[in-house]
PDB file of C-alpha atoms in Angstrom:
ATOM      1  CA  GLU A   1      23.076 -11.648  40.029  1.00 44.00           C
ATOM      2  CA  GLU A   2      20.361 -11.153  42.661  1.00 44.00           C
ATOM      3  CA  ALA A   3      18.793 -14.471  41.757  1.00 45.00           C
ATOM      4  CA  MET A   4      22.146 -16.180  42.490  1.00 44.00           C
ATOM      5  CA  SER A   5      22.279 -14.840  46.092  1.00 45.00           C
ATOM      6  CA  LEU A   6      20.031 -15.318  49.128  1.00 52.00           C
ATOM      7  CA  HIS A   7      21.241 -14.115  52.545  1.00 57.00           C
ATOM      8  CA  ASP A   8      24.280 -16.262  53.345  1.00 60.00           C
ATOM      9  CA  GLU A   9      23.977 -18.513  50.276  1.00 70.00           C
ATOM     10  CA  GLU A  10      25.409 -17.889  46.863  1.00 74.00           C
ATOM     11  CA  ALA A  11      25.497 -19.882  43.663  1.00 76.00           C
ATOM     12  CA  SER A  12      27.976 -19.968  40.791  1.00 80.00           C
ATOM     13  CA  LEU A  13      27.309 -21.133  37.288  1.00 82.00           C
ATOM     14  CA  ILE A  14      29.850 -23.496  35.809  1.00 86.00           C
ATOM     15  CA  MET A  15      30.195 -24.529  32.171  1.00 84.00           C
ATOM     16  CA  GLY A  16      32.679 -27.354  31.654  1.00 84.00           C
ATOM     17  CA  SER A  17      35.607 -26.479  33.936  1.00 85.00           C
ATOM     18  CA  GLN A  18      35.034 -22.698  33.735  1.00 82.00           C
ATOM     19  CA  ALA A  19      33.175 -20.734  36.431  1.00 83.00           C
ATOM     20  CA  LEU A  20      31.055 -18.001  34.901  1.00 77.00           C
ATOM     21  CA  VAL A  21      31.822 -15.004  37.101  1.00 74.00           C
ATOM     22  CA  ASP A  22      30.935 -12.016  34.862  1.00 74.00           C
ATOM     23  CA  MET A  23      27.238 -11.555  35.611  1.00 72.00           C
ATOM     24  CA  SER A  24      27.104  -8.357  33.483  1.00 82.00           C
ATOM     25  CA  ARG A  25      27.360 -10.313  30.187  1.00 82.00           C
ATOM     26  CA  THR A  26      24.490 -11.975  28.390  1.00 85.00           C
ATOM     27  CA  LEU A  27      24.270 -15.742  27.925  1.00 81.00           C
ATOM     28  CA  GLY A  28      25.172 -15.345  24.251  1.00 85.00           C
ATOM     29  CA  GLU A  29      28.240 -13.283  25.106  1.00 85.00           C
ATOM     30  CA  LEU A  30      29.328 -16.031  27.473  1.00 80.00           C
ATOM     31  CA  GLY A  31      28.965 -18.657  24.699  1.00 81.00           C
ATOM     32  CA  ILE A  32      25.913 -20.277  26.305  1.00 84.00           C
ATOM     33  CA  GLY A  33      23.266 -21.454  23.876  1.00 86.00           C
ATOM     34  CA  SER A  34      20.922 -24.310  23.171  1.00 89.00           C
ATOM     35  CA  GLY A  35      22.390 -27.661  24.175  1.00 88.00           C
ATOM     36  CA  CYS A  36      24.981 -26.230  26.589  1.00 86.00           C
ATOM     37  CA  GLU A  37      25.172 -28.013  29.909  1.00 89.00           C
ATOM     38  CA  LEU A  38      25.527 -25.854  32.980  1.00 86.00           C
ATOM     39  CA  MET A  39      26.131 -26.791  36.573  1.00 87.00           C
ATOM     40  CA  ALA A  40      25.254 -24.607  39.597  1.00 84.00           C
ATOM     41  CA  LEU A  41      27.420 -24.741  42.713  1.00 82.00           C
ATOM     42  CA  LYS A  42      25.667 -23.519  45.805  1.00 79.00           C
ATOM     43  CA  ARG A  43      27.695 -22.645  48.878  1.00 76.00           C
ATOM     44  CA  LEU A  44      27.425 -20.673  52.084  1.00 71.00           C
ATOM     45  CA  ARG A  45      29.198 -17.364  52.397  1.00 64.00           C
ATOM     46  CA  PRO A  46      31.673 -17.229  55.224  1.00 57.00           C
ATOM     47  CA  ARG A  47      29.959 -14.353  57.033  1.00 56.00           C
ATOM     48  CA  GLY A  48      26.646 -12.649  56.947  1.00 73.00           C
ATOM     49  CA  THR A  49      25.249  -9.395  58.168  1.00 85.00           C
ATOM     50  CA  CYS A  50      23.111  -9.273  61.265  1.00 90.00           C
ATOM     51  CA  PRO A  51      19.370  -9.290  60.414  1.00 89.00           C
ATOM     52  CA  THR A  52      18.731  -6.984  63.378  1.00 92.00           C
ATOM     53  CA  CYS A  53      21.383  -4.248  63.128  1.00 92.00           C
ATOM     54  CA  CYS A  54      22.695  -4.991  59.555  1.00 88.00           C
ATOM     55  CA  SER A  55      26.302  -5.037  60.827  1.00 84.00           C
ATOM     56  CA  GLY A  56      28.793  -7.421  59.344  1.00 81.00           C
ATOM     57  CA  ILE A  57      31.687  -6.254  61.537  1.00 87.00           C
ATOM     58  CA  SER A  58      30.450  -7.701  64.823  1.00 90.00           C
ATOM     59  CA  THR A  59      29.312 -11.087  63.467  1.00 90.00           C
ATOM     60  CA  SER A  60      30.847 -14.519  63.768  1.00 90.00           C
ATOM     61  CA  CYS A  61      30.009 -17.595  61.764  1.00 87.00           C
ATOM     62  CA  ASP A  62      30.021 -21.300  62.578  1.00 88.00           C
ATOM     63  CA  VAL A  63      29.467 -20.779  66.287  1.00 92.00           C
ATOM     64  CA  THR A  64      27.203 -22.667  68.685  1.00 91.00           C
ATOM     65  CA  ILE A  65      24.659 -20.934  70.878  1.00 92.00           C
ATOM     66  CA  GLY A  66      25.946 -22.527  74.077  1.00 88.00           C
ATOM     67  CA  ALA A  67      29.581 -21.450  73.826  1.00 87.00           C
ATOM     68  CA  THR A  68      28.723 -17.983  72.520  1.00 91.00           C
ATOM     69  CA  HIS A  69      25.956 -17.498  75.152  1.00 89.00           C
ATOM     70  CA  GLU A  70      28.416 -18.318  77.929  1.00 87.00           C
ATOM     71  CA  GLY A  71      31.039 -16.066  76.328  1.00 89.00           C
ATOM     72  CA  TRP A  72      28.531 -13.204  76.626  1.00 90.00           C
ATOM     73  CA  GLY A  73      28.422 -13.861  80.403  1.00 89.00           C
ATOM     74  CA  ARG A  74      24.983 -15.401  80.353  1.00 86.00           C
ATOM     75  CA  ARG A  75      23.939 -18.406  82.442  1.00 79.00           C
ATOM     76  CA  TRP A  76      24.449 -21.812  80.834  1.00 69.00           C
ATOM     77  CA  ASN A  77      21.032 -23.130  81.918  1.00 73.00           C
ATOM     78  CA  ARG A  78      19.133 -20.279  80.240  1.00 76.00           C
ATOM     79  CA  CYS A  79      20.367 -20.768  76.696  1.00 82.00           C
ATOM     80  CA  GLN A  80      17.441 -20.827  74.284  1.00 86.00           C
ATOM     81  CA  TYR A  81      17.342 -18.842  71.073  1.00 92.00           C
ATOM     82  CA  ASN A  82      15.286 -18.567  67.923  1.00 94.00           C
ATOM     83  CA  CYS A  83      16.659 -17.671  64.522  1.00 93.00           C
ATOM     84  CA  LYS A  84      16.303 -13.914  63.836  1.00 93.00           C
ATOM     85  CA  ARG A  85      15.535 -14.658  60.144  1.00 88.00           C
ATOM     86  CA  CYS A  86      13.054 -17.547  60.193  1.00 89.00           C
ATOM     87  CA  GLY A  87      11.943 -17.587  63.853  1.00 92.00           C
ATOM     88  CA  SER A  88      12.528 -21.319  64.373  1.00 92.00           C
ATOM     89  CA  GLU A  89      14.362 -22.691  67.381  1.00 92.00           C
ATOM     90  CA  ILE A  90      18.135 -23.022  67.104  1.00 92.00           C
ATOM     91  CA  LEU A  91      19.279 -26.402  68.371  1.00 88.00           C
ATOM     92  CA  HIS A  92      22.260 -26.849  70.693  1.00 85.00           C
ATOM     93  CA  GLY A  93      25.345 -27.829  68.690  1.00 87.00           C
ATOM     94  CA  GLU A  94      23.930 -26.423  65.455  1.00 89.00           C
ATOM     95  CA  PRO A  95      26.427 -24.137  63.646  1.00 90.00           C
ATOM     96  CA  VAL A  96      24.938 -20.661  63.281  1.00 92.00           C
ATOM     97  CA  ASN A  97      25.968 -17.005  62.826  1.00 92.00           C
ATOM     98  CA  ALA A  98      25.988 -14.637  65.810  1.00 94.00           C
ATOM     99  CA  CYS A  99      25.965 -10.867  66.285  1.00 94.00           C
ATOM    100  CA  HIS A 100      27.992  -9.799  69.306  1.00 94.00           C
ATOM    101  CA  ARG A 101      26.424  -6.350  69.233  1.00 94.00           C
ATOM    102  CA  CYS A 102      22.773  -7.467  69.337  1.00 92.00           C
ATOM    103  CA  LYS A 103      23.428 -10.799  71.118  1.00 93.00           C
ATOM    104  CA  CYS A 104      21.349 -12.690  68.565  1.00 94.00           C
ATOM    105  CA  PHE A 105      21.734 -15.746  66.324  1.00 94.00           C
ATOM    106  CA  TRP A 106      20.544 -16.826  62.875  1.00 92.00           C
ATOM    107  CA  HIS A 107      20.964 -19.891  60.674  1.00 90.00           C
ATOM    108  CA  ARG A 108      23.696 -19.813  58.081  1.00 84.00           C
ATOM    109  CA  SER A 109      20.939 -21.051  55.793  1.00 82.00           C
ATOM    110  CA  CYS A 110      17.372 -21.258  57.023  1.00 83.00           C
ATOM    111  CA  LYS A 111      16.520 -23.557  54.084  1.00 77.00           C
ATOM    112  CA  LEU A 112      19.276 -26.002  55.007  1.00 76.00           C
ATOM    113  CA  ALA A 113      18.366 -25.877  58.702  1.00 77.00           C
ATOM    114  CA  HIS A 114      14.824 -27.046  57.926  1.00 73.00           C
ATOM    115  CA  LEU A 115      15.841 -30.014  55.758  1.00 70.00           C
ATOM    116  CA  PRO A 116      15.336 -33.403  57.411  1.00 68.00           C
ATOM    117  CA  ALA A 117      18.483 -35.055  58.667  1.00 59.00           C
ATOM    118  CA  THR A 118      19.839 -37.789  56.387  1.00 58.00           C
ATOM    119  CA  SER A 119      21.608 -40.937  57.534  1.00 53.00           C
ATOM    120  CA  CYS A 120      24.682 -42.293  55.795  1.00 51.00           C
TER     121      CYS A 120
END
């Protein structure tokens, strides 16, 4: 179960059209054996806990630093933040999580934030 979760990311195993949700059972008990095809679905959790104060109550997800920074009463021209998890700069317009208690931001997924942008 721990291997299927990392910060704000989680993964589900899917066999056929059935999501395998009971992580307490063995592969054999789930009917998974040699030759079975599995699919993993990775998604972001809707909210995360603050890496600074560990609170989940005072956090918001899918916010931008500019709007949240101004909402905290801070000056618009002094809006520069680094991710509290990975330390890299958070770009304006990038959707991130915020803690209203600590006044900090972090990527929903640091791994996804560092992937190069792809064009359609």
